[in-house]
PDB file of C-alpha atoms and ligand atoms in Angstrom:
ATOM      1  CA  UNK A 740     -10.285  -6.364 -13.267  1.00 67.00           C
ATOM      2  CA  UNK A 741     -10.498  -8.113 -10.088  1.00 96.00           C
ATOM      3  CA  UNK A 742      -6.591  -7.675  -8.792  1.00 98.00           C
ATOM      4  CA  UNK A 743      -4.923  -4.704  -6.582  1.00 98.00           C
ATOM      5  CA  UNK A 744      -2.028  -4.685  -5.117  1.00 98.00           C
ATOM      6  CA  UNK A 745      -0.818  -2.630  -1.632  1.00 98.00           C
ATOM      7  CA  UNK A 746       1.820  -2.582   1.197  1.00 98.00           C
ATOM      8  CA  UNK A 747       0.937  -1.961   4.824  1.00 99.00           C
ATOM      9  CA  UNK A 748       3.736   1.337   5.351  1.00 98.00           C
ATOM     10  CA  UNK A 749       6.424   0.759   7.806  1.00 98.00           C
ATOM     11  CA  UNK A 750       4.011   3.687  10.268  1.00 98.00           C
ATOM     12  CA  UNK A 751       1.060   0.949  10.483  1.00 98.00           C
ATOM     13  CA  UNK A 752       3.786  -1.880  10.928  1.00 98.00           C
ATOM     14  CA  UNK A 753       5.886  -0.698  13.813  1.00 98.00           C
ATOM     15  CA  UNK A 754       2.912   0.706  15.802  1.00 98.00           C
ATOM     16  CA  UNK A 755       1.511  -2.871  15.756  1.00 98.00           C
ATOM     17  CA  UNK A 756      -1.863  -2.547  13.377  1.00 98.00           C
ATOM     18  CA  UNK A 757      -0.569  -5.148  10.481  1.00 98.00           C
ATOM     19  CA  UNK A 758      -3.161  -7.760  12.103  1.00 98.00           C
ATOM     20  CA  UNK A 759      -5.793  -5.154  12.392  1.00 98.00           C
ATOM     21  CA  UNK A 760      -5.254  -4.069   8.784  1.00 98.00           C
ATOM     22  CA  UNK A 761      -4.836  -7.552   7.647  1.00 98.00           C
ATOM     23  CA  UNK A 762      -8.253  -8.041   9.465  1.00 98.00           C
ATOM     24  CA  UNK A 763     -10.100  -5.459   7.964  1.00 98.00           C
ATOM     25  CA  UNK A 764      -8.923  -6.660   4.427  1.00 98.00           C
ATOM     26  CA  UNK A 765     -10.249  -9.863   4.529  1.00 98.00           C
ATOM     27  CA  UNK A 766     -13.388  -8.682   6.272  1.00 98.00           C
ATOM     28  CA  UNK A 767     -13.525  -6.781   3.310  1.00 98.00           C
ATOM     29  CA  UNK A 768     -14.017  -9.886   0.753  1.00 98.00           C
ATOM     30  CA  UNK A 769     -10.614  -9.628  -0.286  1.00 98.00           C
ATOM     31  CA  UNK A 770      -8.274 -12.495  -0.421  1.00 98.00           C
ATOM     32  CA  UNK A 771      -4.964 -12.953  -0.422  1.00 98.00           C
ATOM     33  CA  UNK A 772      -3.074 -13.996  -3.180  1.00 98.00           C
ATOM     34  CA  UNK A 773       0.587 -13.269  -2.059  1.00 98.00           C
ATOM     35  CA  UNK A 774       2.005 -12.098   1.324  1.00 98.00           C
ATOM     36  CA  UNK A 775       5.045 -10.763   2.416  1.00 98.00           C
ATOM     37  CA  UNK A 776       6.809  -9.213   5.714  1.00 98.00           C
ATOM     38  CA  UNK A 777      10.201  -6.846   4.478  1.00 98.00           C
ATOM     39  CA  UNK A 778      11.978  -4.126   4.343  1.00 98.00           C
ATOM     40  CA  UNK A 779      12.700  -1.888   1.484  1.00 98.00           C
ATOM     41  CA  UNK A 780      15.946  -0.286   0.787  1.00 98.00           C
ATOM     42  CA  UNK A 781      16.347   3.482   0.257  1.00 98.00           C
ATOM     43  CA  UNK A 782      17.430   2.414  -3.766  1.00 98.00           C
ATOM     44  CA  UNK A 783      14.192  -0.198  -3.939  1.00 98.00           C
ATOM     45  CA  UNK A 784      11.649   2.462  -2.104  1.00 98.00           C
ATOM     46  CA  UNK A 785      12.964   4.942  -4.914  1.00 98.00           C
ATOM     47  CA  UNK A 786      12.280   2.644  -7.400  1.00 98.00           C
ATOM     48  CA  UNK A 787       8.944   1.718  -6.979  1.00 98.00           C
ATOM     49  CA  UNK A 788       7.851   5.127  -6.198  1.00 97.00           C
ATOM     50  CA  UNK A 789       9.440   6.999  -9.461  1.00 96.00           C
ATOM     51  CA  UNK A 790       6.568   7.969 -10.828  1.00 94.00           C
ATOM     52  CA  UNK A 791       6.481  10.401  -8.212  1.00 96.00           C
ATOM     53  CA  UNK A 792      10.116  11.291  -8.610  1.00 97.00           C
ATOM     54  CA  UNK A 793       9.220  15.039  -9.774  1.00 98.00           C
ATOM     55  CA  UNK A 794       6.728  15.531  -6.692  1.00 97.00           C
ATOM     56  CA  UNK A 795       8.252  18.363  -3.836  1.00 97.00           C
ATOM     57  CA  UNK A 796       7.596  15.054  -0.945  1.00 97.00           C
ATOM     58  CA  UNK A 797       9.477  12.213  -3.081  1.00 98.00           C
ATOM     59  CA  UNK A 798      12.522  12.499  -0.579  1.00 98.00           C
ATOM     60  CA  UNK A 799      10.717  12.441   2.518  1.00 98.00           C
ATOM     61  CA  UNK A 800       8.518   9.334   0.958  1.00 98.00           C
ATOM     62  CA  UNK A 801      11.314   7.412  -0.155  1.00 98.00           C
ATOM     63  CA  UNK A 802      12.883   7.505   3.320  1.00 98.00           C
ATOM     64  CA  UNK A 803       9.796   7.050   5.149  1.00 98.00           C
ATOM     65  CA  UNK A 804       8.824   4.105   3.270  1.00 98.00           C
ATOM     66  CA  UNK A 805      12.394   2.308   3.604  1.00 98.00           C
ATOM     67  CA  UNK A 806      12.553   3.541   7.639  1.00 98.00           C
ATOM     68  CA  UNK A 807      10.987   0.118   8.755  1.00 98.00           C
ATOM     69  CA  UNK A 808       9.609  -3.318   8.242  1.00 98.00           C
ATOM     70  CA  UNK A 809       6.432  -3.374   5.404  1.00 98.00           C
ATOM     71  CA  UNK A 810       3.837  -5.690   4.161  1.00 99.00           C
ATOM     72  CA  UNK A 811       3.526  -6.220   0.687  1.00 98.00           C
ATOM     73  CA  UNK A 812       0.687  -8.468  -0.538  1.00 98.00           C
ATOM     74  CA  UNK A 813      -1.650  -9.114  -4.135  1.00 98.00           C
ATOM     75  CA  UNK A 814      -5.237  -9.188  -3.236  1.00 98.00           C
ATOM     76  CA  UNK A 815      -8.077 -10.272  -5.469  1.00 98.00           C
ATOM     77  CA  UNK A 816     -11.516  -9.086  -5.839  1.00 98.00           C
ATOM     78  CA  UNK A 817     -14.291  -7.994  -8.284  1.00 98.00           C
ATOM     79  CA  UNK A 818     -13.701  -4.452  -8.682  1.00 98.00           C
ATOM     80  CA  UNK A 819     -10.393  -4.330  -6.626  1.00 98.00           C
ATOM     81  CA  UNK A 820      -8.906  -1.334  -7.381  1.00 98.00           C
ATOM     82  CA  UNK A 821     -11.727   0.859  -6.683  1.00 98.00           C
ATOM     83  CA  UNK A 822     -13.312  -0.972  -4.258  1.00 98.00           C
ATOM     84  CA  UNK A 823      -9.644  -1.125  -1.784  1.00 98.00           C
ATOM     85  CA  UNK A 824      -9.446   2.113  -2.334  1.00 98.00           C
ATOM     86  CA  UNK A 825     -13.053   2.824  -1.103  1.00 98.00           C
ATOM     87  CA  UNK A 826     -11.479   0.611   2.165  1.00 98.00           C
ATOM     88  CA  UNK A 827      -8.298   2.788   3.067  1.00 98.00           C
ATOM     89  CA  UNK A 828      -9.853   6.073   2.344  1.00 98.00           C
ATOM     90  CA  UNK A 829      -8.362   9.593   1.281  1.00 98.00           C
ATOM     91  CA  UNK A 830      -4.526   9.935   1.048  1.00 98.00           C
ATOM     92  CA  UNK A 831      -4.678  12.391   3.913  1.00 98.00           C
ATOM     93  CA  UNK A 832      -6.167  10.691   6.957  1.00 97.00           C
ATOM     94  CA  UNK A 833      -8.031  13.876   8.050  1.00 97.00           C
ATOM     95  CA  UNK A 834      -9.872  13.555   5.236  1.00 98.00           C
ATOM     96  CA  UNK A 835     -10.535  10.132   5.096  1.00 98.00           C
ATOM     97  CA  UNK A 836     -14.164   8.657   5.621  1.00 98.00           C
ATOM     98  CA  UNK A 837     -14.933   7.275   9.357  1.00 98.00           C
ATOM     99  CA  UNK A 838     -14.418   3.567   9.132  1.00 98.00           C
ATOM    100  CA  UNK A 839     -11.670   3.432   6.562  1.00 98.00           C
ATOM    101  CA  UNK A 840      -8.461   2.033   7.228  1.00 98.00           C
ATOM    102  CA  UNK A 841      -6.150   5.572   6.851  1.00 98.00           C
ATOM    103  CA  UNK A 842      -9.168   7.386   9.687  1.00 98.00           C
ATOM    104  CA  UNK A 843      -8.351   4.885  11.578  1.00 98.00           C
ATOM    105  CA  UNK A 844      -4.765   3.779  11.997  1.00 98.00           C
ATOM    106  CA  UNK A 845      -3.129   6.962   9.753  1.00 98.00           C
ATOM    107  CA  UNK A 846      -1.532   9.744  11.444  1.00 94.00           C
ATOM    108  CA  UNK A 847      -0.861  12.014   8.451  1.00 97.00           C
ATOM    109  CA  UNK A 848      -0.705  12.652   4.685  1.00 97.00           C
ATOM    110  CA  UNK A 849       2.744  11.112   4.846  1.00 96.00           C
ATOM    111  CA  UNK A 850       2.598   8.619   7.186  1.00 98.00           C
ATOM    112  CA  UNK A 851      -0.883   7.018   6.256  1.00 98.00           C
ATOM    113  CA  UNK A 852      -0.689   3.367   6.790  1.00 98.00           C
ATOM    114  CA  UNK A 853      -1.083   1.749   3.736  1.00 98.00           C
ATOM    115  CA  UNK A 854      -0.945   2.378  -0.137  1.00 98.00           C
ATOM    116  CA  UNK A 855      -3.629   0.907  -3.010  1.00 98.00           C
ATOM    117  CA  UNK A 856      -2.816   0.856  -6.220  1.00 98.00           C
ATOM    118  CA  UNK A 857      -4.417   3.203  -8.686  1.00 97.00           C
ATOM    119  CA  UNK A 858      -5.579   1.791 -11.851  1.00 97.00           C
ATOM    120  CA  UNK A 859      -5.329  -1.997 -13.092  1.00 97.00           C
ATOM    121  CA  UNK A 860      -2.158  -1.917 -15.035  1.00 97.00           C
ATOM    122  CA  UNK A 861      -0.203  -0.116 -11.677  1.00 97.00           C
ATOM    123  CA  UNK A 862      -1.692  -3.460  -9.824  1.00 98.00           C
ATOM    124  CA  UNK A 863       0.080  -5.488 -11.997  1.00 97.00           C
ATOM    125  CA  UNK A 864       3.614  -3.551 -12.044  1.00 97.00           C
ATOM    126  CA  UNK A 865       3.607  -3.573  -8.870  1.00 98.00           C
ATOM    127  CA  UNK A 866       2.660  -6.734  -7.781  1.00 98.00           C
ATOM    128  CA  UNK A 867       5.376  -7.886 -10.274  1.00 98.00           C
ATOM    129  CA  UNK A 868       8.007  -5.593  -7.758  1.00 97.00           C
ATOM    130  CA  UNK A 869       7.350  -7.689  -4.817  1.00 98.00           C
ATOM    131  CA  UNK A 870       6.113 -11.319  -6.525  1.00 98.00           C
ATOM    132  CA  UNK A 871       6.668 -13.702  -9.541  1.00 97.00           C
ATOM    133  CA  UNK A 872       3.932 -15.606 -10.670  1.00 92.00           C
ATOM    134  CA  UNK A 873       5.036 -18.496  -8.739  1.00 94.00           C
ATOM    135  CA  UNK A 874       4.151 -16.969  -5.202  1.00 95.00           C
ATOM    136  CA  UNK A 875       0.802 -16.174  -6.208  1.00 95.00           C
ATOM    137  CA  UNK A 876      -1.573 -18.886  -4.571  1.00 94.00           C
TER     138      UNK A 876
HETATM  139  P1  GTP B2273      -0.725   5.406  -2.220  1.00 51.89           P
HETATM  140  O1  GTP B2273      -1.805   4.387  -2.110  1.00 51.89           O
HETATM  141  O2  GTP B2273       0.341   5.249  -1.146  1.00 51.89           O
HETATM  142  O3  GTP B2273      -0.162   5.556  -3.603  1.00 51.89           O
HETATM  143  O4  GTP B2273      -1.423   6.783  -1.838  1.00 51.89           O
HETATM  144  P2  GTP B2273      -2.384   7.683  -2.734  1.00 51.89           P
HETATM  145  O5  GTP B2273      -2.576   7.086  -4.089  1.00 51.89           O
HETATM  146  O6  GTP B2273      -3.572   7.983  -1.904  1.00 51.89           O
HETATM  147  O7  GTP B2273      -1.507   9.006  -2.851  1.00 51.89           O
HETATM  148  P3  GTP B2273      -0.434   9.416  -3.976  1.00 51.89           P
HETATM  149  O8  GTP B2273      -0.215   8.301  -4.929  1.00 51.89           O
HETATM  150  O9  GTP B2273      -0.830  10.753  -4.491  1.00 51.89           O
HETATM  151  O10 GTP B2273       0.864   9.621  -3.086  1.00 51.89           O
HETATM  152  C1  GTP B2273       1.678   8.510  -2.774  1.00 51.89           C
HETATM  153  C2  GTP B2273       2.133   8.611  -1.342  1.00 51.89           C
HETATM  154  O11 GTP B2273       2.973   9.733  -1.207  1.00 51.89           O
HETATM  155  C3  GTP B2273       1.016   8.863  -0.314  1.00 51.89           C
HETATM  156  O12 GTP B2273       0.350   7.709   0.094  1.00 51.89           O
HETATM  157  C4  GTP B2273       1.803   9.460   0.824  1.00 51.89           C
HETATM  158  O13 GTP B2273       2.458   8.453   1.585  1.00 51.89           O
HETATM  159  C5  GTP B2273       2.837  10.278   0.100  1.00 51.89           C
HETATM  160  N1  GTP B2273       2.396  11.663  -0.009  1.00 51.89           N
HETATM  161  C6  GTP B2273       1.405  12.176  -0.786  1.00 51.89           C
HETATM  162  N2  GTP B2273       1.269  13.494  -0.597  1.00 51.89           N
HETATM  163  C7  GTP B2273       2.214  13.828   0.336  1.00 51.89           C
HETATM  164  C8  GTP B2273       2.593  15.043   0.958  1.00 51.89           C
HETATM  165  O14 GTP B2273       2.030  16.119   0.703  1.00 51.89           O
HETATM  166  N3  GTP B2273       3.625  14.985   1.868  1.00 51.89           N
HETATM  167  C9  GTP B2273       4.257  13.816   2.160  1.00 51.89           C
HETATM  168  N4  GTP B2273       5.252  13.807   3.051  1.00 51.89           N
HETATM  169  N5  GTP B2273       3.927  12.652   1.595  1.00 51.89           N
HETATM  170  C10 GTP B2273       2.920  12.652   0.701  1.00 51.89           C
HETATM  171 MG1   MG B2274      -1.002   6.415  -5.322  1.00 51.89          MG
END
């Protein structure tokens, strides 16, 4: 499928790298299909991460990723999923490959910058949390 979906963490926005990020996405090939600046609540950042609920870090994700302003956009294409995920590297910035977007603006397994979405049908759940089909351009 040629869809992913991700959200620039509130680390990567509050240390001022959204316009890098956002640079090295398009430079990518990706394009945007929805965009937008905003904060999560604690209740919303619980939500959207439950299917980590049972996981020993849940708590300290969930208020990490409602601690500050976040970018949530739908990008598009061929082979999205993988291929973003190729982009921001491993989940843990020290093991991330030089030239990804987590070795370069991620400080740790926690706070790493940016999330991808893992499969096809978690692009579309989640780009259903932020969007509706009418803010898709
Ligand atoms: P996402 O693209 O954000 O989903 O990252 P991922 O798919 O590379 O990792 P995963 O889905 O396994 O974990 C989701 C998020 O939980 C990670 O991106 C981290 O922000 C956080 N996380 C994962 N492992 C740890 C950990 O050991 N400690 C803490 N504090 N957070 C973690
Ligand atoms: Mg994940």
């Amino acid at each position: 499928n040629n869809r992913t979906f991700t959200m620039i963490k509130p680390d990567a926005t509050q240390k001022g790298h959204t316009g890098g990020i956002i640079d090295m996405i398009i430079k990518a090939g990706f394009t945007i299909k929805a965009m937008k600046w905003t904060k999560l609540t604690k209740e919303q950042a619980g939500a959207f991460y439950e299917v980590h609920k049972e996981r020993p870090f849940y708590g300290e994700l969930v208020n990490f990723m409602s601690s500050g302003p976040i970018v949530a956009a739908v990008l598009e294409k061929e082979n999205a999923v993988a291929d973003f995920r190729k982009l921001i590297g491993a989940t843990d910035p020290a093991k991330a490959d030089e030239g990804t977007i987590r070795k370069l603006f991620a400080a740790s397994v926690g706070e790493n910058a940016v999330h991808g979405s893992d499969s096809d049908e978690n692009a579309a759940i989640e780009g259903s949390f932020f969007f509706s089909g009418l803010e898709l351009f």
